[in-house]
mmCIF file of N, CA and C in Angstrom:
data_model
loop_
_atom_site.group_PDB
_atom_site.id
_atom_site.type_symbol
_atom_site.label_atom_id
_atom_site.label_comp_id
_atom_site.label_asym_id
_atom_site.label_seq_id
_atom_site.Cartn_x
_atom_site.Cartn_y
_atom_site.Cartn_z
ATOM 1 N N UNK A 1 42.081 -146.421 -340.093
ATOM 2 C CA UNK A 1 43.452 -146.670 -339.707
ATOM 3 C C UNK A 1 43.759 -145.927 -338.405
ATOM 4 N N UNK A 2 44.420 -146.551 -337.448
ATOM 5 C CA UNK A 2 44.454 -146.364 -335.923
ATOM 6 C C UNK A 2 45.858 -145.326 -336.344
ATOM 7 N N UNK A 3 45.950 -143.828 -335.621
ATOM 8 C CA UNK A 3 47.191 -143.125 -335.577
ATOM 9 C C UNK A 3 48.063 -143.637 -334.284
ATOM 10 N N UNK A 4 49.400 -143.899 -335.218
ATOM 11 C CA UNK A 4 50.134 -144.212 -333.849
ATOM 12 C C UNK A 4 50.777 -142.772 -333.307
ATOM 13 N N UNK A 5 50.862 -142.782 -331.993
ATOM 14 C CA UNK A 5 51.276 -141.625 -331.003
ATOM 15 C C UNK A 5 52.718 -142.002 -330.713
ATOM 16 N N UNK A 6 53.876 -141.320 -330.733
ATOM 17 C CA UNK A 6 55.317 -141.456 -330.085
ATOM 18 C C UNK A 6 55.089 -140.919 -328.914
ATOM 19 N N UNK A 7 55.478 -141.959 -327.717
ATOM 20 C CA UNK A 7 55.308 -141.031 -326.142
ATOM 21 C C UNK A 7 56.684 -140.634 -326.225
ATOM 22 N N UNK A 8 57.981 -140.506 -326.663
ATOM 23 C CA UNK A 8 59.031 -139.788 -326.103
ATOM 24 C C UNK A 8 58.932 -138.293 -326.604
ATOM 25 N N UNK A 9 58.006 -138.089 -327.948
ATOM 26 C CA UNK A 9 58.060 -136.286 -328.284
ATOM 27 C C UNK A 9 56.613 -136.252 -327.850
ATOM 28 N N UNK A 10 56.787 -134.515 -327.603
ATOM 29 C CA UNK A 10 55.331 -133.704 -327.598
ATOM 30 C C UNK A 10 55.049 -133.812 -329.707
ATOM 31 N N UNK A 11 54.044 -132.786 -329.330
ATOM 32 C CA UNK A 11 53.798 -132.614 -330.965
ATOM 33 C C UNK A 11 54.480 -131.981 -331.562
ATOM 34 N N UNK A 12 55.227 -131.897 -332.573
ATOM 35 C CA UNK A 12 55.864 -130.973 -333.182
ATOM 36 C C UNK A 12 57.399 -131.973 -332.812
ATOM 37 N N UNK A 13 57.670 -132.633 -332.295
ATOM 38 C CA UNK A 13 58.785 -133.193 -332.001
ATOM 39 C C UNK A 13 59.571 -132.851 -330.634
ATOM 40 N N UNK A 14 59.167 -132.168 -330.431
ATOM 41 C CA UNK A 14 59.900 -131.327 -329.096
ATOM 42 C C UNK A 14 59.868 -132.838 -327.742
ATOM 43 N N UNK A 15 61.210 -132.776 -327.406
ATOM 44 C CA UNK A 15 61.152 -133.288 -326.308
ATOM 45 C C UNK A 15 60.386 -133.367 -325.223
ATOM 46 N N UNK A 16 60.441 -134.660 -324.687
ATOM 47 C CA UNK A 16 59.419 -134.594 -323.449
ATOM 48 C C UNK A 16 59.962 -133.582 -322.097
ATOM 49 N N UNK A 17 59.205 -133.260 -321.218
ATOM 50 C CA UNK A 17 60.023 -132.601 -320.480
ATOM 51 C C UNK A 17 59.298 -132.429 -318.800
ATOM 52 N N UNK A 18 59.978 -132.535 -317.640
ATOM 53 C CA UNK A 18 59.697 -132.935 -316.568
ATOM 54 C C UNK A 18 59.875 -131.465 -315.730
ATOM 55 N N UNK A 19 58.467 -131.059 -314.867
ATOM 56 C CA UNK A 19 58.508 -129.972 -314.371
ATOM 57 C C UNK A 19 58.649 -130.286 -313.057
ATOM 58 N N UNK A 20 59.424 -130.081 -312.166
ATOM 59 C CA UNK A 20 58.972 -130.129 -310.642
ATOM 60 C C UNK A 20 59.033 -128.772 -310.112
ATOM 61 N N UNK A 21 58.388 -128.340 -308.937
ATOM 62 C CA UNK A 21 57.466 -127.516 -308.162
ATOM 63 C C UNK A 21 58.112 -127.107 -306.554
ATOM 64 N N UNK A 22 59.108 -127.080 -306.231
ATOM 65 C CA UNK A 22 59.590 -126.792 -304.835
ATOM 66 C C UNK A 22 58.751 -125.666 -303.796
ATOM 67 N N UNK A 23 58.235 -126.366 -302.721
ATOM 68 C CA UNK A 23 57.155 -124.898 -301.853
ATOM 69 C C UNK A 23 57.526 -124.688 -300.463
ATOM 70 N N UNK A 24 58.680 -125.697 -299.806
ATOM 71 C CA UNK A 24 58.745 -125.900 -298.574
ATOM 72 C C UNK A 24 60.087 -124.543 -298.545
ATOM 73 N N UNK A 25 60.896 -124.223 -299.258
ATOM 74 C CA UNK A 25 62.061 -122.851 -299.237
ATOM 75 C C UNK A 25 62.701 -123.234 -297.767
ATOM 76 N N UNK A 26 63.047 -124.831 -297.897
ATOM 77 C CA UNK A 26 64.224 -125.115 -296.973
ATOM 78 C C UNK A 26 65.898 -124.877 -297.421
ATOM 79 N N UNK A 27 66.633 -123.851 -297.412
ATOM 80 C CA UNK A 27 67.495 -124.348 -298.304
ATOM 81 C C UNK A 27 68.232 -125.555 -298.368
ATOM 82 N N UNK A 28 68.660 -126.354 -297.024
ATOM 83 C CA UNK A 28 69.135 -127.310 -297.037
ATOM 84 C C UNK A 28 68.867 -128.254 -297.882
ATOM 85 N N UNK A 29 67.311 -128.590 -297.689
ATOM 86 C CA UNK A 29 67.033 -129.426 -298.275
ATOM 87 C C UNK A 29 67.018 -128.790 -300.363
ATOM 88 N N UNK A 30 66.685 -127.938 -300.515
ATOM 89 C CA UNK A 30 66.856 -127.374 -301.511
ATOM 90 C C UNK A 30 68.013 -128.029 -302.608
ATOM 91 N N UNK A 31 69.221 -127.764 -301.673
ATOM 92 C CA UNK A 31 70.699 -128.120 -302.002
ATOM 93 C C UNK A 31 70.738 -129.221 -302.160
ATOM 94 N N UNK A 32 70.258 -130.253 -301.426
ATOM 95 C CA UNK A 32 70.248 -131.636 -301.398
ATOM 96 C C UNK A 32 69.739 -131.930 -302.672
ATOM 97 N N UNK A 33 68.261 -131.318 -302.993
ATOM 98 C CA UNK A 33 67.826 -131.984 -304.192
ATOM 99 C C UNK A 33 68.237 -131.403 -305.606
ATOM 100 N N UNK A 34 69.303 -129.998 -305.571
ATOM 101 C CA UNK A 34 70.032 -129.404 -306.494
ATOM 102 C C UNK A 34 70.889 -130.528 -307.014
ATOM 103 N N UNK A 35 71.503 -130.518 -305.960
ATOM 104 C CA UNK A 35 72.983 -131.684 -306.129
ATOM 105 C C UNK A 35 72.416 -133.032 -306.773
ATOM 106 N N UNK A 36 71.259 -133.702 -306.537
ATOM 107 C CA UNK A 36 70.654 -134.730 -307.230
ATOM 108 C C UNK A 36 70.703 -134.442 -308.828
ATOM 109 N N UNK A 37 69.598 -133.666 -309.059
ATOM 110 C CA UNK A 37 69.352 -133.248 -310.376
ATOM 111 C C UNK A 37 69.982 -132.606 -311.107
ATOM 112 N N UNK A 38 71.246 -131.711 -310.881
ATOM 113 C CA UNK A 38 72.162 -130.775 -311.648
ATOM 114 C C UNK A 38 72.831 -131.245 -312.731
ATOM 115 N N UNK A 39 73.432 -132.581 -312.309
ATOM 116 C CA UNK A 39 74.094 -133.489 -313.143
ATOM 117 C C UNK A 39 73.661 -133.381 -314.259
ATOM 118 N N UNK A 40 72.017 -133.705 -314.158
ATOM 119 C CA UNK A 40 71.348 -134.161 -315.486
ATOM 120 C C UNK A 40 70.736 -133.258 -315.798
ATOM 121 N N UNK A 41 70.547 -132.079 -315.778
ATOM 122 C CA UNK A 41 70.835 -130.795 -316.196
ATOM 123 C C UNK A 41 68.870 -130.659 -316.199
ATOM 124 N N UNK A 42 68.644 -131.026 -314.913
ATOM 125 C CA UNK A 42 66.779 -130.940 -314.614
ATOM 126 C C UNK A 42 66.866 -129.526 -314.067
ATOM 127 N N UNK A 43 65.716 -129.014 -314.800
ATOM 128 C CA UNK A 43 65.794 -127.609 -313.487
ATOM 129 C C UNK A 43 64.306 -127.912 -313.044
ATOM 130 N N UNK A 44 64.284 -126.578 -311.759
ATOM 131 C CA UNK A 44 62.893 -127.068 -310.649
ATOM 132 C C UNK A 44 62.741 -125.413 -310.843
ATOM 133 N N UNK A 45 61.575 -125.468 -310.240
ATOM 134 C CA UNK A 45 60.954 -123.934 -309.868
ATOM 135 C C UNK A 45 61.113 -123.900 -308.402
ATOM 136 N N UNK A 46 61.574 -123.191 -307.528
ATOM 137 C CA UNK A 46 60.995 -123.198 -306.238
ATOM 138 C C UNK A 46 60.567 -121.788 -305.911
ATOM 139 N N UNK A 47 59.310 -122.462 -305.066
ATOM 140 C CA UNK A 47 58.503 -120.879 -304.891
ATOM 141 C C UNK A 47 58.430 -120.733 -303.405
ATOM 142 N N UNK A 48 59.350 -119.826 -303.039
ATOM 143 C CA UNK A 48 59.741 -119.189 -301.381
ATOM 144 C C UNK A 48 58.521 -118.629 -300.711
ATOM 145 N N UNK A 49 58.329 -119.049 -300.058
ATOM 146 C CA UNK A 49 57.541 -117.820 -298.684
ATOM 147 C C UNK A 49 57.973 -117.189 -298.854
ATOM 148 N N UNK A 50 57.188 -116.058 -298.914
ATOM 149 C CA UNK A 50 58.100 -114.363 -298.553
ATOM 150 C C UNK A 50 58.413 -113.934 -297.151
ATOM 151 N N UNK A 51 57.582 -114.950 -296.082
ATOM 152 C CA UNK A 51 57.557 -114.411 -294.803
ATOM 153 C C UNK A 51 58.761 -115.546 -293.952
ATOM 154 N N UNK A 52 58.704 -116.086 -294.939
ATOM 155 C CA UNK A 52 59.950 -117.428 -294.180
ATOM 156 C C UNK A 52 61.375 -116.516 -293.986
ATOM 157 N N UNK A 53 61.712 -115.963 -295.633
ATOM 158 C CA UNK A 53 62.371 -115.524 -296.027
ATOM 159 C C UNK A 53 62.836 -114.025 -295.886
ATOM 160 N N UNK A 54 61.784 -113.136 -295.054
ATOM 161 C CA UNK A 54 61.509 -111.705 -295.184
ATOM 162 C C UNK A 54 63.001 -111.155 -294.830
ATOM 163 N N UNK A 55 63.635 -112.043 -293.714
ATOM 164 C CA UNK A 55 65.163 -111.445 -293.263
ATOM 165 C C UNK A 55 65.778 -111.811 -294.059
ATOM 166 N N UNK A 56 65.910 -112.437 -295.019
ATOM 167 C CA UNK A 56 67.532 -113.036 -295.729
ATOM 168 C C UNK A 56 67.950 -111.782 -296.508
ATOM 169 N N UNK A 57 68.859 -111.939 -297.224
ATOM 170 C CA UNK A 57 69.418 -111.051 -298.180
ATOM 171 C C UNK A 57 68.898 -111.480 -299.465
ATOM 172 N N UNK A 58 68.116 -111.041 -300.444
ATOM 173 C CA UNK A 58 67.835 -110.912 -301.492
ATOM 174 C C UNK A 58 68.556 -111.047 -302.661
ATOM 175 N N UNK A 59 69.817 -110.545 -302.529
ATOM 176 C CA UNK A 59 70.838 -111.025 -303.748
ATOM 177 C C UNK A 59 71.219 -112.376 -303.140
ATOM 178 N N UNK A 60 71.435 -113.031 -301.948
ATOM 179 C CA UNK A 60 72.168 -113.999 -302.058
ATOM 180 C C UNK A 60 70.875 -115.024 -302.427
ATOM 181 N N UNK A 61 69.455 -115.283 -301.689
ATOM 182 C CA UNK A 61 68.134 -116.102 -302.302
ATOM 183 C C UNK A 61 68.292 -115.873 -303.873
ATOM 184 N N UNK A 62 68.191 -115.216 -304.275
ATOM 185 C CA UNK A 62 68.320 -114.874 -306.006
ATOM 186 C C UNK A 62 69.657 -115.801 -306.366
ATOM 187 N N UNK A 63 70.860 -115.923 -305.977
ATOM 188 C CA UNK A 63 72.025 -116.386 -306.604
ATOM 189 C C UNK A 63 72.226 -117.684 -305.988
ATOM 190 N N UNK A 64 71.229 -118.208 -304.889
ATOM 191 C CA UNK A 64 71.152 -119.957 -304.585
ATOM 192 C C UNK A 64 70.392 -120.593 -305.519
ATOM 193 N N UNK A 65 69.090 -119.845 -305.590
ATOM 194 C CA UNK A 65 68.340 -120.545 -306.542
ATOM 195 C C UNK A 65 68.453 -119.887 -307.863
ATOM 196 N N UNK A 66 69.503 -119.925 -308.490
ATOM 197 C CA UNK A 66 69.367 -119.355 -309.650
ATOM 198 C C UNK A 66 69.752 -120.622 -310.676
#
């Protein structure tokens, strides 16, 4: 007997779930694709240069992408 697979859960039932990866630490564009996805309550990782970034202020990078 063939097992059928549900593609909308992982195992255990848990929802499926969509990771995206941000590397370019434009904020503009950042914002742009915040404002897309926020709605629907997607979150992203974005991973900053440290050397892009070395002048900014640290609390405010921490409280854009938070």
């Amino acid at each position: 007997m063939a097992h059928k697979i549900d593609v909308k859960f992982y195992p255990g039932w848990t929802r499926k779930a969509i990771t995206f990866s941000i590397d370019d630490g434009n904020k503009k564009m950042d914002k742009k694709f915040m404002d897309i996805v926020e709605p629907y309550g997607i979150k992203g990782t974005f991973n900053l240069c440290s050397d892009r970034h070395a002048k900014d202020d640290l609390d405010e990078l921490r409280a854009f992408y938070h």
